[in-house]
Coordinates of C-alpha atoms in Angstrom, one line a residue:
M26 CA 2.4 -16.6 23.9
Q27 CA 0.4 -17.0 27.1
T28 CA -2.6 -14.7 27.5
N29 CA -4.9 -13.8 30.4
F30 CA -7.9 -12.3 28.8
T31 CA -11.1 -12.7 30.8
A32 CA -14.1 -14.8 29.6
E33 CA -16.1 -11.5 29.5
Q34 CA -13.4 -9.8 27.3
L35 CA -13.4 -12.8 24.9
L36 CA -17.2 -12.3 24.2
D37 CA -16.1 -9.4 22.0
P38 CA -15.3 -11.0 18.6
K39 CA -12.5 -8.5 17.9
T40 CA -10.8 -9.1 21.3
A41 CA -11.2 -12.9 20.7
E42 CA -9.5 -12.5 17.4
A43 CA -6.6 -10.5 18.9
E44 CA -6.2 -13.1 21.6
A45 CA -6.0 -15.9 19.1
I46 CA -3.4 -14.0 17.1
V47 CA -1.2 -13.2 20.1
R48 CA -1.3 -16.9 21.3
K49 CA 0.3 -18.0 18.1
C50 CA 3.5 -16.0 18.8
V51 CA 6.2 -18.4 20.2
H52 CA 8.8 -15.7 20.9
C53 CA 11.1 -17.2 18.3
G54 CA 12.4 -13.8 17.1
F55 CA 12.6 -14.7 13.4
C56 CA 10.6 -11.6 12.7
T57 CA 13.4 -9.3 14.1
A58 CA 15.7 -10.3 11.3
T59 CA 13.4 -8.9 8.6
C60 CA 11.7 -6.0 10.4
P61 CA 12.9 -2.7 8.9
T62 CA 12.5 -0.8 12.1
Y63 CA 14.3 -3.3 14.3
V64 CA 17.1 -3.6 11.7
T65 CA 17.3 0.2 11.7
L66 CA 16.8 1.0 15.4
G67 CA 17.8 -2.2 17.2
N68 CA 15.1 -1.7 19.8
E69 CA 13.1 -4.8 20.8
L70 CA 9.9 -2.7 21.2
D71 CA 10.4 -1.7 17.5
S72 CA 10.2 -5.3 16.4
P73 CA 7.0 -7.2 15.7
R74 CA 7.5 -9.4 18.7
G75 CA 8.0 -6.3 20.9
R76 CA 4.9 -4.6 19.5
I77 CA 2.9 -7.8 20.1
Y78 CA 3.9 -7.6 23.8
L79 CA 2.8 -4.0 24.0
I80 CA -0.5 -4.7 22.2
K81 CA -1.2 -7.7 24.4
D82 CA -0.6 -5.8 27.6
M83 CA -2.8 -2.9 26.4
L84 CA -5.7 -4.9 25.3
E85 CA -5.5 -7.6 28.0
N86 CA -5.6 -5.0 30.8
G87 CA -8.2 -2.8 29.0
R88 CA -5.7 0.1 29.1
K89 CA -5.8 3.2 27.1
A90 CA -2.9 3.7 24.7
D91 CA -0.1 5.8 26.2
E92 CA 2.8 7.8 24.7
Q93 CA 5.3 4.9 24.8
V94 CA 2.9 2.4 23.2
V95 CA 1.9 4.9 20.5
T96 CA 5.6 5.8 19.7
H97 CA 6.4 2.2 19.0
L98 CA 3.2 1.3 17.1
D99 CA 3.5 4.4 15.0
R100 CA 7.0 3.3 13.9
C101 CA 5.6 0.1 12.4
L102 CA 5.4 0.4 8.6
S103 CA 2.9 -2.4 8.2
C104 CA 5.3 -3.8 5.6
L105 CA 4.3 -7.3 6.7
A106 CA 7.8 -8.7 6.2
C107 CA 7.3 -10.4 9.6
T108 CA 4.3 -12.3 8.3
T109 CA 6.4 -13.7 5.5
T110 CA 9.1 -14.8 7.9
C111 CA 7.0 -16.0 10.8
P112 CA 7.0 -19.9 11.1
S113 CA 4.0 -19.8 13.4
G114 CA 1.6 -18.0 11.1
V115 CA 1.0 -15.0 13.4
D116 CA -1.5 -12.7 11.7
Y117 CA 0.3 -9.5 12.6
M118 CA -1.5 -7.4 9.9
H119 CA -4.9 -7.7 11.6
L120 CA -3.4 -7.3 15.1
I121 CA -1.6 -4.1 14.3
D122 CA -4.7 -2.8 12.5
Q123 CA -6.8 -3.5 15.6
A124 CA -4.2 -1.8 17.8
R125 CA -4.3 1.3 15.7
V126 CA -8.0 1.6 16.0
H127 CA -7.6 1.3 19.8
V128 CA -5.0 4.0 19.7
E129 CA -7.3 6.2 17.7
E130 CA -10.1 5.7 20.2
T131 CA -8.2 6.0 23.4
Y132 CA -5.2 8.3 22.9
K133 CA -5.2 12.0 22.4
R134 CA -2.3 13.0 20.2
P135 CA -0.4 16.3 20.5
V136 CA -2.4 19.0 18.7
I137 CA 0.0 19.5 15.7
D138 CA 0.1 15.7 15.1
R139 CA -3.7 15.6 15.2
L140 CA -3.9 18.5 12.7
I141 CA -1.4 16.9 10.3
R142 CA -3.2 13.5 10.4
K143 CA -6.5 15.2 10.0
A144 CA -5.3 17.1 6.9
L145 CA -3.9 13.9 5.4
T146 CA -7.2 12.0 5.8
M147 CA -9.2 15.0 4.4
V148 CA -6.9 15.5 1.3
L149 CA -5.2 12.3 0.1
P150 CA -8.2 10.1 -0.6
Y151 CA -9.8 12.8 -2.7
P152 CA -8.1 13.4 -6.1
A153 CA -9.4 16.9 -6.7
R154 CA -8.4 18.1 -3.2
F155 CA -5.0 16.3 -3.6
R156 CA -4.3 18.0 -6.9
A157 CA -5.1 21.4 -5.5
A158 CA -3.0 20.7 -2.4
L159 CA 0.0 19.7 -4.5
R160 CA -0.2 22.9 -6.5
L161 CA -0.2 25.0 -3.2
A162 CA 2.5 22.9 -1.7
K163 CA 4.9 23.7 -4.6
L164 CA 4.8 27.3 -3.4
G165 CA 5.8 26.2 0.1
R166 CA 8.7 23.9 -0.8
P167 CA 11.3 26.5 0.2
L168 CA 9.9 26.3 3.8
A169 CA 10.9 22.7 4.2
P170 CA 14.2 23.4 6.0
A171 CA 12.5 25.7 8.5
F172 CA 10.0 23.0 9.4
D173 CA 12.9 20.5 9.9
R174 CA 14.2 22.6 12.8
V175 CA 11.0 21.9 14.8
R176 CA 10.5 18.3 15.7
S177 CA 6.7 18.4 15.6
L178 CA 6.7 20.1 12.2
K179 CA 9.1 17.7 10.5
P180 CA 6.2 15.9 8.8
L181 CA 5.4 19.1 7.0
G182 CA 9.0 19.4 5.7
A183 CA 8.8 15.7 4.5
M184 CA 5.5 16.4 2.9
L185 CA 6.9 19.4 0.9
R186 CA 9.9 17.4 -0.3
L187 CA 7.6 14.7 -1.7
V188 CA 5.8 17.2 -3.9
P189 CA 6.7 16.5 -7.6
A190 CA 8.1 19.4 -9.6
S191 CA 5.3 19.0 -12.1
L192 CA 2.0 17.1 -12.4
P193 CA 0.5 15.3 -15.4
A194 CA -2.5 17.0 -16.8
A195 CA -5.9 15.8 -15.5
S196 CA -8.0 14.1 -18.2
K197 CA -11.5 15.5 -18.8
S198 CA -13.1 12.2 -17.9
G199 CA -10.8 11.6 -15.0
G200 CA -9.9 8.3 -16.5
R201 CA -13.4 7.0 -15.9
G202 CA -15.7 5.3 -18.3
T203 CA -16.0 2.1 -20.3
F204 CA -13.1 1.1 -22.6
K205 CA -14.0 -1.5 -25.3
A206 CA -11.7 -4.3 -26.3
N207 CA -10.0 -4.0 -29.6
L208 CA -10.8 -7.6 -30.4
Q209 CA -13.8 -9.7 -29.6
A210 CA -14.0 -9.4 -25.8
R211 CA -12.7 -12.4 -23.9
A212 CA -13.3 -10.8 -20.5
R213 CA -14.7 -7.7 -18.7
V214 CA -13.0 -6.2 -15.7
A215 CA -13.3 -3.2 -13.5
I216 CA -10.2 -1.1 -12.7
L217 CA -9.6 0.8 -9.6
S218 CA -8.9 4.4 -10.6
G219 CA -7.4 5.2 -7.2
C220 CA -6.9 8.5 -5.4
A221 CA -3.2 9.5 -5.1
Q222 CA -2.1 7.5 -8.2
S223 CA -4.7 9.1 -10.4
V224 CA -3.2 12.5 -9.7
L225 CA 0.5 11.6 -9.5
D226 CA 0.7 9.2 -12.5
P227 CA -2.5 8.6 -14.4
G228 CA -0.4 7.1 -17.2
I229 CA -0.2 3.8 -15.2
N230 CA -3.9 3.1 -15.6
L231 CA -3.9 4.4 -19.2
A232 CA -1.2 1.8 -20.0
T233 CA -3.2 -0.9 -18.2
V234 CA -6.3 -0.1 -20.2
R235 CA -4.4 0.1 -23.5
L236 CA -2.8 -3.3 -23.0
L237 CA -5.9 -5.0 -21.7
N238 CA -8.0 -3.7 -24.6
R239 CA -5.4 -5.0 -27.1
L240 CA -5.6 -8.4 -25.4
G241 CA -9.4 -8.5 -25.8
V242 CA -10.4 -7.3 -22.4
E243 CA -13.1 -4.7 -21.8
V244 CA -12.3 -2.3 -18.9
V245 CA -14.7 -0.2 -16.9
A246 CA -13.7 2.5 -14.5
S247 CA -16.8 3.6 -12.6
P248 CA -17.3 7.3 -11.9
D249 CA -19.0 6.3 -8.6
E250 CA -15.9 4.5 -7.2
V251 CA -14.0 6.1 -4.3
C252 CA -10.7 5.7 -2.5
C253 CA -10.1 2.1 -1.4
G254 CA -9.8 3.2 2.2
A255 CA -6.2 2.0 2.7
L256 CA -4.7 5.3 3.7
V257 CA -7.2 6.0 6.5
H258 CA -7.4 2.3 7.5
H259 CA -3.7 2.2 8.4
M260 CA -4.1 5.4 10.4
G261 CA -6.8 3.7 12.6
K262 CA -9.7 5.6 11.1
E263 CA -11.8 2.4 10.9
S264 CA -15.2 4.0 10.3
Q265 CA -14.0 6.2 7.5
A266 CA -12.2 3.2 5.8
L267 CA -15.4 1.1 6.0
V268 CA -17.5 3.8 4.5
S269 CA -15.2 3.8 1.4
A270 CA -15.2 0.0 1.3
R271 CA -19.0 -0.3 1.4
R272 CA -19.3 2.3 -1.3
N273 CA -16.9 0.5 -3.6
I274 CA -18.5 -2.9 -2.9
D275 CA -21.9 -1.5 -4.0
V276 CA -20.4 0.1 -7.1
W277 CA -18.6 -3.1 -8.3
L278 CA -21.5 -5.5 -7.4
N279 CA -23.8 -3.2 -9.5
E280 CA -21.3 -3.4 -12.4
K281 CA -21.2 -7.2 -12.0
A282 CA -25.0 -7.4 -12.0
N283 CA -25.5 -5.2 -15.0
A284 CA -22.8 -6.5 -17.4
G285 CA -20.7 -9.0 -15.6
L286 CA -17.2 -8.7 -14.1
D287 CA -14.4 -11.3 -14.3
A288 CA -12.1 -9.4 -12.1
I289 CA -11.4 -6.1 -10.3
I290 CA -7.9 -4.9 -11.5
I291 CA -5.7 -3.0 -9.2
T292 CA -2.5 -1.3 -10.3
A293 CA -1.4 0.0 -6.8
S294 CA -0.4 -2.9 -4.7
G295 CA -1.1 -1.1 -1.4
C296 CA -4.7 -0.7 -2.6
G297 CA -4.8 -4.3 -3.7
T298 CA -3.9 -5.6 -0.2
T299 CA -6.7 -3.6 1.3
I300 CA -9.4 -4.5 -1.2
K301 CA -8.4 -8.2 -0.9
D302 CA -9.0 -7.7 2.8
Y303 CA -12.5 -6.2 2.5
G304 CA -13.9 -9.6 3.4
H305 CA -12.1 -9.6 6.7
M306 CA -12.7 -5.9 7.4
L307 CA -16.5 -6.3 7.1
K308 CA -16.9 -9.9 8.3
H309 CA -18.9 -8.7 11.3
D310 CA -21.3 -6.5 9.2
P311 CA -24.4 -8.7 8.5
A312 CA -25.4 -6.5 5.5
Y313 CA -21.9 -6.6 3.8
A314 CA -20.0 -9.6 5.0
A315 CA -21.0 -11.8 2.0
K316 CA -20.7 -8.9 -0.4
A317 CA -17.3 -7.9 0.8
K318 CA -16.0 -11.5 0.6
E319 CA -17.2 -11.7 -3.0
I320 CA -15.4 -8.5 -4.0
S321 CA -12.2 -9.6 -2.3
S322 CA -12.3 -12.8 -4.3
L323 CA -12.6 -10.7 -7.6
A324 CA -9.7 -8.4 -6.7
K325 CA -6.5 -9.0 -8.7
D326 CA -3.3 -7.2 -9.1
V327 CA -2.8 -6.5 -12.8
T328 CA 0.1 -8.8 -13.0
E329 CA -2.0 -11.7 -11.5
F330 CA -4.6 -11.1 -14.1
L331 CA -2.1 -10.9 -17.0
M332 CA -0.7 -14.3 -16.0
T333 CA -4.0 -15.8 -16.9
L334 CA -3.9 -14.4 -20.5
D335 CA -0.8 -16.3 -21.7
L336 CA 1.0 -13.3 -23.3
P337 CA 3.4 -14.4 -26.1
A338 CA 7.2 -14.2 -25.6
Q339 CA 8.8 -11.1 -27.2
E340 CA 12.3 -10.6 -28.7
R341 CA 15.0 -10.0 -26.2
K342 CA 15.7 -6.3 -25.5
D343 CA 19.1 -4.8 -24.5
L344 CA 17.6 -3.4 -21.3
K345 CA 18.3 -4.5 -17.7
V346 CA 15.3 -4.0 -15.5
T347 CA 15.7 -4.2 -11.7
Y348 CA 12.5 -5.2 -10.1
H349 CA 11.6 -3.6 -6.8
S350 CA 8.9 -5.6 -5.1
A351 CA 6.7 -3.4 -3.0
C352 CA 6.0 -4.8 0.5
S353 CA 2.3 -4.8 -0.2
M354 CA 2.9 -6.9 -3.2
Q355 CA 5.4 -9.5 -1.8
H356 CA 4.3 -9.6 1.8
G357 CA 0.7 -8.4 1.7
Q358 CA -0.5 -10.2 -1.4
K359 CA 2.2 -12.8 -1.6
I360 CA 2.8 -12.0 -5.3
T361 CA 6.5 -12.6 -5.9
T362 CA 7.1 -14.2 -9.3
A363 CA 4.4 -13.0 -11.6
P364 CA 5.7 -9.5 -12.3
K365 CA 9.2 -10.8 -13.0
L366 CA 8.0 -13.6 -15.2
L367 CA 5.9 -11.2 -17.3
L368 CA 8.9 -8.8 -17.7
Q369 CA 11.1 -11.7 -18.8
R370 CA 8.5 -12.9 -21.2
A371 CA 8.3 -9.4 -22.6
G372 CA 12.0 -9.5 -23.4
F373 CA 13.6 -7.7 -20.5
T374 CA 16.6 -8.9 -18.5
V375 CA 15.3 -8.8 -14.9
K376 CA 17.5 -8.3 -11.8
D377 CA 16.7 -8.6 -8.1
P378 CA 18.3 -6.1 -5.6
A379 CA 19.9 -7.3 -2.4
E380 CA 17.7 -7.0 0.7
G381 CA 14.6 -7.1 -1.5
H382 CA 12.5 -8.0 1.5
L383 CA 13.2 -4.7 3.3
C384 CA 10.8 -1.8 2.9
C385 CA 11.8 1.4 1.0
G386 CA 10.2 3.5 3.7
S387 CA 7.2 4.8 1.8
A388 CA 4.3 2.8 3.4
G389 CA 1.4 5.0 2.7
T390 CA 1.8 8.1 4.9
Y391 CA 4.8 6.7 6.8
N392 CA 7.3 8.8 4.8
I393 CA 5.4 11.9 6.0
L394 CA 4.7 10.9 9.6
Q395 CA 8.0 9.1 10.3
P396 CA 10.4 11.0 8.0
E397 CA 13.7 10.1 9.7
I398 CA 13.2 6.3 9.7
S399 CA 11.7 6.5 6.2
S400 CA 14.8 8.4 4.9
T401 CA 17.2 5.9 6.3
L402 CA 15.3 3.0 4.7
K403 CA 15.1 4.9 1.4
E404 CA 18.9 5.4 1.3
R405 CA 19.4 1.7 2.1
K406 CA 17.1 0.7 -0.7
L407 CA 18.6 3.1 -3.3
K408 CA 22.1 1.8 -2.5
N409 CA 20.9 -1.8 -3.2
L410 CA 19.1 -0.8 -6.4
K411 CA 22.1 1.2 -7.6
A412 CA 24.4 -1.9 -7.1
T413 CA 22.5 -3.8 -9.8
R414 CA 23.4 -1.1 -12.4
P415 CA 19.9 -0.9 -13.8
D416 CA 18.8 0.7 -17.0
I417 CA 15.2 0.9 -15.6
I418 CA 13.7 0.2 -12.2
A419 CA 10.2 -1.4 -12.2
T420 CA 7.7 -1.7 -9.4
G421 CA 4.0 -2.1 -8.8
N422 CA 3.1 0.6 -6.3
I423 CA 2.9 4.4 -6.7
G424 CA 4.0 5.0 -3.1
C425 CA 7.4 3.3 -3.8
M426 CA 7.7 5.2 -7.1
T427 CA 7.2 8.5 -5.4
Q428 CA 9.6 7.6 -2.5
L429 CA 12.4 6.4 -4.7
R430 CA 12.4 8.7 -7.7
P431 CA 14.5 11.5 -6.0
G432 CA 18.0 10.0 -6.0
S433 CA 17.2 7.0 -8.1
P434 CA 20.0 5.6 -10.3
A435 CA 17.6 5.0 -13.2
P436 CA 14.1 5.9 -14.3
I437 CA 11.4 4.3 -12.2
V438 CA 8.3 3.1 -14.0
H439 CA 5.3 0.9 -13.2
T440 CA 5.7 -2.7 -14.4
I441 CA 2.5 -2.4 -16.5
E442 CA 4.0 0.5 -18.4
L443 CA 6.9 -1.7 -19.5
L444 CA 4.6 -4.5 -20.5
D445 CA 2.3 -2.1 -22.5
W446 CA 5.4 -0.8 -24.3
A447 CA 6.7 -4.3 -25.0
Y448 CA 3.3 -5.4 -26.5
G449 CA 2.8 -2.4 -28.8
G450 CA 2.1 0.6 -26.7
P451 CA 4.1 3.8 -26.3
A452 CA 7.4 4.0 -24.3
P453 CA 6.8 5.1 -20.7
A454 CA 7.0 8.8 -20.2
A455 CA 9.8 8.5 -17.7
L456 CA 12.0 7.0 -20.3
N457 CA 11.7 10.0 -22.5
G458 CA 13.7 12.2 -20.2

């Protein structure tokens, strides 16, 4: 794609990066076939190619974001299916991230939208606040239909519908501490405790720790670690995201210096995509660029790490597992076969749903901020999952689990919970009714 940035504009490293990304786009349109919003809405401006035009025009002309641009950029799920499809290697992820920062800095959203977004950034990354908010939200669930009648308040209705009927009890330690290997330790890893996942389903990390300990891996969950920054990062809150990133980098490098770390294990693929990107996010920070790159190199999805441990094959089980690959797993981290191979080795029959490349509509806070598109994508995904006639649905991301559980044709569990069960752990709670 031809660009017309000035030499002065290109002195800014971020602008130069955006220009290089835009120039790689050759207008081929392959991205439109796999973009969930284009497939749903049929609008060129709701395709990656269309958004690239909008971003180019905005940045090239030094223009503030306007309502039209913001409408189409907000509809992007950041699912990154376009990056998997693109034959030219367009780095759409970093372009849309930069555009969202520009929107945040130059566009004044309507007051209700601003307040909702502010509330999300002040609550979701903080487990104690999030737990308290969920308890309060349960009382407000009957109000959801009333919010649906006012367009600007629809996100509140969507938020209330996502509130689970019950919450797992919070552990006294918050899941933090050092968990010794049952055998002679063969490795030592840190595990991301996370924010939303630690409240909605702490059993995921508990299963991870149990399995790793049985396999001879010591696990540490630092009490000083914070949210990875993904939620605010994808809302254009760059400074807030980088504060979290720097905090985690310091925590994990301190762990590595004190007792060594072979990997940083992440059980929420959305978080994993962001932590693996710390090196890029902080590449212009002279104090953290090298540190961030080191942490990104240590970050591993739990299934990536398990593939290095050579788990033994288990007896076949009379259970059909449909694997839902989260977008952040297959498109963000390019992990496509490891989870399925591990499940097969554990004795499960593994099925793939049709249109597995399409997003389920969760996408961080997307199912709150864009409830109508999200709901359409959810129903499409559930239809494809149901067609496989699953006994169980497995996935590697808490956002997808929360999105798909209402209306799911089978129990939805994290991949690691099934693997823990197959290798001597308890059955996942979701399978017990």
